[in-house]
Amino acid sequence: MPVQTSRRPQSLDPGAPARVPPIIPTQPGPGRGNGGSRKRGRRKDPLWARLTVIFGAVLMMTSGLAIVGSKAVIGQATGNIAQRNLLGDAGKTDAEGGNSLDGPIDMLLLGVDARATWAADDVRSDTIIILHIPASHDQAYLISIPRDTEAQIPPFEKSRFKGGTDKINAAFQAGARNGGGWEGGAQLMAKTIKKMTGISFDGAAIINFGGFKNVIDALGTVRICVSHEVPSHHMMMVDGKPMWNAEAKKTGKPMTPVVHKKGCKEMAGWEALDYARQRYGLPNSDYDRQQNQQQLIKAMAKKATQNGTLTNPIKLNHLINAAGKALVLDTGNVPIDDFIYTMKGVTGNDLTTLRTNGGTYSPNADHSRESLNQLSMDMFQAVKDDKLAEFVVANPNVLSTRK
């Protein structure tokens, strides 16, 4: 099925050929009008989204140059990737650049741990990342928004949500209720972030956690440097094979804890994802997890550019097929091949990961939620003004400590 080319694509019919996994529910989304606001839609993405989405947006959009150098090849390779309305009215207006890719590009990256047993309207987006590419198109930055950040979530008609104050990860759930679906959840999340930071978006991406593992497996392995030893909170080894805790217990066999030891090593998909999921036992909990997930994304982008995947049509199609089963993109009215080709000068080595709140918990007045400190808000303003490089030079402490 060809990629849709409308800037604000409509939702696909659930009965259409499987370009989106059936476990990812969809809802109709508005198209972009000719007026000042860009209508976009989006989906919800939990914790794994950070990894997953970033794969889609960063791996594919910051590695465009290596894809055989041909837009035709890029278009063919990405033909099975679904496009949906993932931003609603949080897209850039015509005054902010509209559909033009000549200026800076900002994408909202989300991920979901989509499980068949979870209701479509009862999932929170624990993983939230902003991808910023300056107008020079020669660099890419990743900034994570802490899931416990207190946010003013605006009203959302589609889900009949009246608005309120909550942790930002609740915005997705609020938008998904009452038939809003994952696209409604994504749209409300985008709207909430725009209200909080002032940033409008050119695109968005969502990827399913399980699909992300397939992408890493398609790459073979990724090199990850573990900064703090941490035991897995989710998996055990049984007969030398990794298993989810619940499944491992059912075997009745001896179980060995999975422990991610300090140091650098090549990790398979299951191991890299399990490590990136951990927050219990880490000095800065979710903030360490944010950095570890950003590190994984960067490692994936590097691996794709270094092992010839993006210059080999066969390897490339294998990789994209692995991602296409779980990845959904919103590139607006811009065809995917144009979107990717615009960023052909960015590689995995040009991907810079940044920290909010100095990389540690920043409680608000009642200590039940977090607030973004002034430095973090200044960083988001620098994104909006396309002056992030200058901001980082002036504030090097926002750089991630991961290799």
XYZ file of C-alpha atoms in Angstrom:
403
model
C 0.000 0.000 0.000
C 1.513 3.361 -0.914
C 2.325 5.894 1.748
C -0.280 8.587 2.099
C 0.964 12.003 1.180
C -1.526 14.335 2.819
C 0.026 16.535 5.452
C -2.578 15.419 7.935
C -3.503 11.905 6.881
C -6.801 10.400 7.942
C -6.848 7.287 10.080
C -6.661 4.043 8.195
C -9.566 1.636 8.122
C -8.910 -1.120 10.717
C -9.926 -3.602 8.073
C -7.388 -2.380 5.550
C -4.155 -4.264 4.821
C -2.055 -4.542 7.951
C 0.260 -1.551 7.947
C -0.358 -1.101 11.658
C -0.435 -4.017 14.051
C -3.976 -4.977 15.112
C -3.047 -4.448 18.756
C -2.750 -0.730 18.091
C -6.269 0.700 17.981
C -6.999 3.646 15.738
C -9.497 6.439 15.670
C -10.404 8.923 12.954
C -8.386 12.095 13.008
C -8.990 15.457 11.374
C -7.037 16.497 8.332
C -5.085 19.677 8.166
C -6.993 22.626 6.833
C -5.691 25.487 4.748
C -5.849 27.855 7.653
C -3.370 28.728 10.334
C -3.414 25.542 12.377
C -2.066 22.182 11.403
C -4.367 19.436 12.443
C -2.570 16.343 13.560
C -3.301 13.304 15.564
C -1.311 10.961 17.615
C -1.200 7.800 19.694
C -0.270 6.816 23.100
C 3.075 5.442 24.007
C 4.283 4.187 27.320
C 7.677 3.691 28.503
C 9.006 1.746 25.627
C 7.949 4.426 23.266
C 10.957 6.362 23.972
C 12.986 3.649 22.476
C 10.642 2.645 19.844
C 9.594 5.874 18.502
C 12.994 7.120 18.483
C 14.001 4.268 16.396
C 11.492 5.238 13.791
C 12.136 8.905 13.812
C 15.777 8.957 14.623
C 17.012 5.846 12.908
C 15.063 6.481 9.747
C 15.049 10.227 9.797
C 18.587 10.860 10.894
C 20.096 8.269 8.652
C 18.472 9.281 5.421
C 21.762 10.072 3.802
C 22.961 6.511 3.866
C 19.906 5.009 2.278
C 21.509 4.430 -1.074
C 21.191 8.157 -1.752
C 17.969 7.747 -3.692
C 14.563 9.111 -2.780
C 13.009 6.407 -4.918
C 14.730 3.721 -2.859
C 13.706 5.431 0.372
C 10.116 5.627 -0.824
C 10.059 1.952 -1.711
C 11.640 0.914 1.575
C 9.203 2.921 3.667
C 6.093 2.023 1.685
C 4.715 -0.246 4.421
C 4.983 2.298 7.206
C 1.590 3.592 8.250
C 0.861 7.288 8.460
C -1.777 8.628 10.791
C -2.929 11.905 12.221
C -0.828 11.922 15.392
C -0.665 15.583 16.353
C -4.127 17.052 16.004
C -3.880 20.827 16.306
C -0.407 20.737 17.891
C 1.290 20.890 14.495
C 3.140 23.952 13.280
C 0.942 26.660 11.859
C 1.611 28.281 8.523
C 3.167 31.192 10.426
C 5.556 28.730 12.092
C 6.645 27.182 8.805
C 3.706 24.969 8.006
C 4.591 22.122 5.670
C 7.997 23.505 4.792
C 11.013 21.433 5.739
C 13.443 24.253 5.024
C 13.619 25.352 8.659
C 14.029 23.496 11.949
C 12.152 20.212 12.358
C 10.575 19.123 15.627
C 9.067 15.690 16.181
C 7.184 14.202 19.084
C 8.275 10.655 19.827
C 6.134 8.305 21.884
C 6.124 4.602 22.583
C 3.678 1.995 23.857
C 3.990 -1.266 25.645
C 0.996 -2.586 23.730
C -0.343 -5.723 25.369
C -3.409 -7.597 24.224
C -4.783 -7.680 27.765
C -4.788 -3.895 28.119
C -7.857 -1.864 27.230
C -7.311 0.606 24.395
C -8.441 3.501 26.568
C -6.423 2.628 29.672
C -2.805 3.208 28.730
C -0.545 6.029 29.846
C 2.339 7.450 27.874
C 5.337 7.039 30.166
C 7.839 7.709 27.405
C 7.869 11.164 25.868
C 10.727 12.534 23.752
C 11.161 15.616 21.611
C 13.448 15.266 18.593
C 14.822 18.615 17.395
C 16.711 19.063 14.136
C 17.972 22.620 13.552
C 17.473 24.471 10.281
C 21.012 23.478 9.265
C 19.811 19.837 9.184
C 23.222 18.618 10.306
C 22.485 17.680 13.913
C 19.736 16.028 15.950
C 18.848 16.393 19.624
C 16.765 14.201 21.924
C 15.075 15.667 24.999
C 12.970 13.522 27.332
C 10.059 14.892 29.332
C 9.743 13.181 32.760
C 6.512 11.222 32.995
C 5.692 12.578 36.480
C 5.875 16.224 35.407
C 2.810 18.126 36.596
C 0.905 19.487 33.619
C -2.198 21.476 32.848
C -4.016 19.093 30.524
C -6.415 21.063 28.306
C -10.007 20.029 27.539
C -10.393 17.518 24.731
C -13.745 17.222 23.023
C -13.090 13.896 21.310
C -12.825 12.022 24.632
C -15.141 14.394 26.517
C -12.276 15.270 28.862
C -12.954 18.562 30.624
C -9.342 19.390 31.435
C -7.398 19.324 34.678
C -4.046 19.085 36.431
C -2.244 15.742 36.524
C 1.026 14.027 35.712
C 1.821 14.534 32.047
C 1.684 10.816 31.282
C -2.036 10.937 32.143
C -2.719 13.161 29.125
C -2.594 10.173 26.843
C -5.075 8.218 28.891
C -7.412 11.219 29.134
C -7.427 11.638 25.360
C -8.000 7.941 24.712
C -11.133 7.623 26.830
C -14.686 7.402 25.541
C -13.746 6.382 22.036
C -10.851 8.811 21.638
C -8.528 5.867 21.105
C -4.775 6.015 20.887
C -4.884 8.756 18.316
C -6.958 10.836 20.695
C -4.461 10.092 23.440
C -1.598 11.171 21.243
C -3.359 14.330 20.139
C -4.073 15.397 23.713
C -0.496 14.640 24.734
C 0.795 16.798 21.900
C -1.606 19.563 22.840
C -0.497 19.365 26.480
C 3.186 19.576 25.576
C 2.574 22.512 23.278
C 0.723 24.302 26.082
C 3.580 23.586 28.491
C 6.586 24.320 26.283
C 5.265 26.387 23.392
C 6.732 23.889 20.906
C 4.693 22.956 17.829
C 5.564 19.878 15.812
C 6.336 18.878 12.232
C 5.724 15.212 12.845
C 5.274 12.422 15.333
C 6.076 8.748 15.658
C 4.787 5.849 17.701
C 6.177 2.383 17.947
C 5.172 -0.718 19.818
C 7.621 -2.129 22.369
C 7.601 -5.621 20.873
C 8.243 -4.238 17.421
C 11.224 -2.345 18.728
C 12.868 -5.601 19.776
C 12.429 -6.875 16.224
C 14.233 -3.812 14.907
C 17.233 -4.429 17.149
C 17.248 -8.085 16.175
C 17.259 -7.014 12.520
C 20.375 -4.976 13.271
C 21.919 -7.972 15.031
C 23.056 -6.376 18.275
C 23.693 -2.906 19.655
C 26.644 -1.764 21.736
C 25.502 -0.476 25.125
C 27.651 0.828 27.967
C 26.036 0.123 31.338
C 26.807 2.941 33.773
C 25.251 1.411 36.903
C 24.841 -2.296 37.590
C 21.154 -3.093 37.955
C 19.158 -6.327 38.349
C 16.195 -6.745 36.036
C 12.838 -6.011 37.595
C 11.066 -7.825 34.760
C 12.988 -10.887 33.568
C 14.683 -14.101 34.735
C 16.840 -16.705 33.028
C 15.476 -20.255 32.794
C 17.648 -22.925 31.189
C 19.816 -20.134 29.834
C 16.920 -18.330 28.145
C 15.404 -14.991 29.152
C 11.763 -15.082 30.229
C 9.287 -12.645 31.745
C 9.038 -13.195 35.499
C 5.475 -14.517 35.377
C 6.292 -16.978 32.614
C 9.510 -18.068 34.318
C 7.616 -18.914 37.515
C 5.157 -21.067 35.610
C 7.948 -23.379 34.419
C 8.702 -24.520 37.961
C 12.368 -24.639 37.007
C 15.303 -22.909 38.730
C 15.474 -19.217 37.872
C 18.572 -17.046 37.633
C 18.245 -13.273 37.958
C 19.095 -11.168 34.926
C 21.697 -8.643 36.039
C 22.970 -5.867 33.812
C 26.578 -5.448 34.874
C 28.626 -2.293 34.500
C 30.670 -2.062 31.321
C 30.289 -2.000 27.540
C 29.003 -4.953 25.523
C 27.003 -5.981 22.471
C 23.409 -6.634 23.460
C 20.696 -8.586 21.675
C 17.259 -7.040 21.342
C 15.731 -8.541 24.490
C 18.712 -7.563 26.646
C 19.024 -4.010 25.338
C 15.317 -3.361 25.824
C 15.242 -4.934 29.265
C 18.150 -2.769 30.370
C 16.509 0.348 28.978
C 13.327 -0.432 30.903
C 14.959 -0.491 34.333
C 14.517 2.308 36.834
C 14.343 0.525 40.186
C 17.796 0.272 41.692
C 19.242 3.143 39.671
C 20.530 6.254 41.510
C 18.222 8.643 39.669
C 15.406 6.224 38.873
C 13.409 7.392 35.833
C 16.036 9.989 34.899
C 18.649 7.267 34.538
C 16.169 5.264 32.526
C 15.586 8.257 30.263
C 19.314 8.494 29.552
C 19.610 4.742 29.027
C 16.767 4.774 26.538
C 18.271 7.717 24.684
C 21.579 5.838 24.657
C 19.877 2.830 23.092
C 18.334 4.943 20.357
C 21.691 6.451 19.539
C 23.292 3.000 19.537
C 20.676 1.782 17.065
C 21.254 4.720 14.750
C 25.019 4.164 14.884
C 24.682 0.449 14.194
C 22.458 1.048 11.193
C 24.937 3.469 9.646
C 28.041 1.462 10.491
C 27.057 -2.057 9.422
C 25.940 -1.175 5.920
C 22.234 -1.679 6.593
C 21.252 1.661 5.129
C 23.325 1.238 1.995
C 22.177 -2.299 1.275
C 18.649 -2.445 -0.197
C 18.096 -5.993 1.072
C 19.210 -5.220 4.623
C 17.311 -1.951 4.550
C 14.043 -3.580 3.541
C 14.509 -6.220 6.231
C 15.000 -3.490 8.822
C 12.086 -1.378 7.644
C 9.813 -4.410 7.491
C 10.685 -5.173 11.100
C 9.800 -1.623 12.093
C 6.814 -1.238 9.792
C 4.827 -3.804 11.732
C 4.899 -1.604 14.811
C 5.848 1.881 13.639
C 3.399 4.650 12.817
C 4.509 8.039 11.529
C 2.916 11.404 11.048
C 4.901 13.497 8.597
C 1.994 15.718 7.645
C 1.518 16.522 3.996
C 5.157 15.704 3.379
C 5.820 12.247 1.872
C 8.015 10.066 4.067
C 10.772 9.925 1.452
C 10.939 13.733 1.303
C 10.928 13.945 5.085
C 13.789 11.494 5.441
C 15.791 12.833 2.527
C 15.684 16.317 4.002
C 17.712 14.985 6.940
C 20.194 13.060 4.834
C 23.132 14.936 6.381
C 22.503 13.669 9.918
C 23.985 10.396 11.160
C 23.967 8.510 14.448
C 27.166 10.310 15.437
C 25.329 13.620 15.112
C 22.674 12.641 17.638
C 22.989 14.547 20.929
C 21.052 13.447 24.010
C 20.033 16.057 26.588
C 18.756 15.971 30.168
C 15.956 17.916 31.829
C 16.165 19.000 35.479
C 19.873 18.235 35.674
C 19.147 14.543 35.329
C 17.540 14.130 38.746
C 14.125 14.221 40.394
C 12.692 17.717 40.748
C 9.669 17.610 43.085
C 7.023 20.302 43.071
C 5.639 22.027 46.149
C 3.725 19.024 47.517
C 6.455 16.557 46.462
C 3.941 14.239 44.779
C 4.828 15.308 41.239
C 7.644 17.017 39.383
C 8.166 20.451 37.913
C 10.434 21.462 35.060
C 13.067 23.810 36.441
C 13.901 27.137 34.814
C 16.908 25.749 32.974
C 14.715 23.066 31.406
C 12.121 25.631 30.381
C 14.900 27.759 28.870
C 16.032 24.685 26.931
C 12.560 24.215 25.460
C 12.502 27.891 24.538
C 15.814 27.364 22.741
C 14.190 24.525 20.802
C 11.334 26.785 19.812
C 13.741 29.564 18.774
C 16.083 27.093 17.010
C 18.981 28.157 19.225
C 19.567 24.853 20.966
C 23.212 24.527 19.894
C 24.070 27.862 21.476
C 22.111 26.900 24.594
C 24.028 23.635 24.991
C 27.375 25.408 24.615
C 26.348 27.844 27.333
C 24.887 25.099 29.553
C 26.972 21.941 29.028
C 25.474 20.333 32.131
C 22.320 19.509 30.139
C 24.293 16.961 28.124
C 23.615 13.332 28.931
C 26.347 11.501 30.844
C 25.866 8.296 28.835
C 28.416 7.321 26.204
